[in-house]
């Protein structure tokens, strides 16, 4: 089954304790992205990757890191989490890096709810 | 920069009634437009998309949306709502040359009363 898998689904941590949220897709997609969802703000892009070893900042990258060492995996790293990073996080992937192709839709994981105390 | 406005934060409809969720976008050229649905505790599922061509697009679960360039709108409609449609709905715009990035609206939460 084609899917985007995020782990963990729920995470409670304390300020300053490094954490990693994993994301894996089994569709051989080039493009992967992380979003955070906050009430009243919708989804905002944190980082994206157009292919292996190619990553770039989205709209709200402060406090986050990513890596893309393999095509299928795109982990999100919070090296020193703070309470303002309490949010619902989504990983997404799409087949290509250009928007013009009609098959270029984004598939989303089920989300990771993070609480930073 | 592109933006999306969903004016209604929360909408309540009775089961069987018709539904229209509003979405307005701001972008200088023809956008690519999407509606996603998020059921409680779930990820986002694509309902429908507009890339080009016919401005009335059909999606899954009986939803449709109409692209109106003159009004910069892409409203989502359903003729008869089912209780299982209760969820949060997001409109999003994608633009060319930005590596598949989507800009989302703030969402509309739909409540369905029996």
PDB file of C-alpha atoms in Angstrom, chain B residues 17-101:
ATOM      1  CA  UNK B  17     -28.586  19.739   3.539  1.00  0.00           C
ATOM      2  CA  UNK B  18     -26.374  21.225   0.871  1.00  0.00           C
ATOM      3  CA  UNK B  19     -22.912  22.551   1.654  1.00  0.00           C
ATOM      4  CA  UNK B  20     -20.682  25.250   0.259  1.00  0.00           C
ATOM      5  CA  UNK B  21     -17.273  26.032   1.719  1.00  0.00           C
ATOM      6  CA  UNK B  22     -15.635  29.196   0.513  1.00  0.00           C
ATOM      7  CA  UNK B  23     -12.069  29.627  -0.657  1.00  0.00           C
ATOM      8  CA  UNK B  24     -10.450  32.709  -2.149  1.00  0.00           C
ATOM      9  CA  UNK B  25      -6.890  32.851  -3.374  1.00  0.00           C
ATOM     10  CA  UNK B  26      -4.432  35.529  -4.295  1.00  0.00           C
ATOM     11  CA  UNK B  27      -1.956  34.803  -7.070  1.00  0.00           C
ATOM     12  CA  UNK B  28      -0.922  36.657 -10.206  1.00  0.00           C
ATOM     13  CA  UNK B  29      -1.265  33.806 -12.660  1.00  0.00           C
ATOM     14  CA  UNK B  30      -3.410  30.708 -12.996  1.00  0.00           C
ATOM     15  CA  UNK B  31      -3.009  28.756  -9.808  1.00  0.00           C
ATOM     16  CA  UNK B  32      -3.236  25.070  -9.129  1.00  0.00           C
ATOM     17  CA  UNK B  33      -5.973  24.591  -6.542  1.00  0.00           C
ATOM     18  CA  UNK B  34      -6.705  21.811  -4.110  1.00  0.00           C
ATOM     19  CA  UNK B  35      -9.168  20.843  -1.426  1.00  0.00           C
ATOM     20  CA  UNK B  36      -8.047  18.499   1.334  1.00  0.00           C
ATOM     21  CA  UNK B  37     -10.085  16.995   4.151  1.00  0.00           C
ATOM     22  CA  UNK B  38      -8.782  16.116   7.588  1.00  0.00           C
ATOM     23  CA  UNK B  39     -10.916  13.791   9.667  1.00  0.00           C
ATOM     24  CA  UNK B  40     -10.312  13.760  13.425  1.00  0.00           C
ATOM     25  CA  UNK B  41      -6.976  12.146  14.223  1.00  0.00           C
ATOM     26  CA  UNK B  42      -6.196  11.572  10.571  1.00  0.00           C
ATOM     27  CA  UNK B  43      -3.874  13.010   7.980  1.00  0.00           C
ATOM     28  CA  UNK B  44      -4.976  15.068   5.019  1.00  0.00           C
ATOM     29  CA  UNK B  45      -6.784  13.400   2.150  1.00  0.00           C
ATOM     30  CA  UNK B  46      -7.093  15.006  -1.257  1.00  0.00           C
ATOM     31  CA  UNK B  47     -10.709  15.634  -2.251  1.00  0.00           C
ATOM     32  CA  UNK B  48     -10.138  17.241  -5.627  1.00  0.00           C
ATOM     33  CA  UNK B  49      -7.794  19.413  -7.619  1.00  0.00           C
ATOM     34  CA  UNK B  50      -7.831  21.956 -10.420  1.00  0.00           C
ATOM     35  CA  UNK B  51      -4.906  22.247 -12.794  1.00  0.00           C
ATOM     36  CA  UNK B  52      -6.483  23.437 -16.029  1.00  0.00           C
ATOM     37  CA  UNK B  53      -9.415  22.884 -18.350  1.00  0.00           C
ATOM     38  CA  UNK B  54     -12.978  22.450 -17.150  1.00  0.00           C
ATOM     39  CA  UNK B  55     -13.563  24.846 -14.265  1.00  0.00           C
ATOM     40  CA  UNK B  56     -16.003  22.506 -12.523  1.00  0.00           C
ATOM     41  CA  UNK B  57     -14.102  19.614 -11.034  1.00  0.00           C
ATOM     42  CA  UNK B  58     -15.467  16.493  -9.445  1.00  0.00           C
ATOM     43  CA  UNK B  59     -13.837  14.844  -6.514  1.00  0.00           C
ATOM     44  CA  UNK B  60     -14.253  11.936  -4.184  1.00  0.00           C
ATOM     45  CA  UNK B  61     -17.109  11.456  -1.713  1.00  0.00           C
ATOM     46  CA  UNK B  62     -19.537  13.411  -3.895  1.00  0.00           C
ATOM     47  CA  UNK B  63     -17.720  16.753  -3.621  1.00  0.00           C
ATOM     48  CA  UNK B  64     -17.226  19.223  -6.423  1.00  0.00           C
ATOM     49  CA  UNK B  65     -15.580  22.612  -6.734  1.00  0.00           C
ATOM     50  CA  UNK B  66     -15.754  25.407  -9.249  1.00  0.00           C
ATOM     51  CA  UNK B  67     -12.848  27.604 -10.238  1.00  0.00           C
ATOM     52  CA  UNK B  68     -13.957  31.168 -10.911  1.00  0.00           C
ATOM     53  CA  UNK B  69     -11.074  33.245 -12.151  1.00  0.00           C
ATOM     54  CA  UNK B  70     -13.026  36.513 -12.054  1.00  0.00           C
ATOM     55  CA  UNK B  71     -13.736  36.035  -8.355  1.00  0.00           C
ATOM     56  CA  UNK B  72     -10.433  34.345  -7.457  1.00  0.00           C
ATOM     57  CA  UNK B  73     -12.478  31.618  -5.839  1.00  0.00           C
ATOM     58  CA  UNK B  74     -12.533  27.851  -5.652  1.00  0.00           C
ATOM     59  CA  UNK B  75     -15.568  26.977  -3.527  1.00  0.00           C
ATOM     60  CA  UNK B  76     -16.270  23.430  -2.470  1.00  0.00           C
ATOM     61  CA  UNK B  77     -19.811  22.075  -2.718  1.00  0.00           C
ATOM     62  CA  UNK B  78     -21.786  18.994  -1.881  1.00  0.00           C
ATOM     63  CA  UNK B  79     -25.508  18.623  -2.610  1.00  0.00           C
ATOM     64  CA  UNK B  80     -26.346  16.479   0.424  1.00  0.00           C
ATOM     65  CA  UNK B  81     -24.109  16.235   3.453  1.00  0.00           C
ATOM     66  CA  UNK B  82     -23.659  13.020   5.406  1.00  0.00           C
ATOM     67  CA  UNK B  83     -22.752  12.852   9.092  1.00  0.00           C
ATOM     68  CA  UNK B  84     -19.434  11.283   8.117  1.00  0.00           C
ATOM     69  CA  UNK B  85     -18.471  14.501   6.311  1.00  0.00           C
ATOM     70  CA  UNK B  86     -17.810  16.200   9.648  1.00  0.00           C
ATOM     71  CA  UNK B  87     -14.145  17.163   9.446  1.00  0.00           C
ATOM     72  CA  UNK B  88     -11.830  20.054   8.786  1.00  0.00           C
ATOM     73  CA  UNK B  89     -11.438  21.193   5.207  1.00  0.00           C
ATOM     74  CA  UNK B  90      -8.424  22.951   3.787  1.00  0.00           C
ATOM     75  CA  UNK B  91      -8.104  24.822   0.538  1.00  0.00           C
ATOM     76  CA  UNK B  92      -4.589  25.099  -0.890  1.00  0.00           C
ATOM     77  CA  UNK B  93      -2.886  26.784  -3.802  1.00  0.00           C
ATOM     78  CA  UNK B  94       0.181  25.580  -5.640  1.00  0.00           C
ATOM     79  CA  UNK B  95       2.198  27.664  -8.035  1.00  0.00           C
ATOM     80  CA  UNK B  96       4.653  26.791 -10.751  1.00  0.00           C
ATOM     81  CA  UNK B  97       8.345  27.045 -10.173  1.00  0.00           C
ATOM     82  CA  UNK B  98       8.150  26.530  -6.427  1.00  0.00           C
ATOM     83  CA  UNK B  99       8.898  22.834  -6.245  1.00  0.00           C
ATOM     84  CA  UNK B 100       5.438  21.568  -5.406  1.00  0.00           C
ATOM     85  CA  UNK B 101       4.973  23.894  -2.441  1.00  0.00           C
TER      86      UNK B 101
END
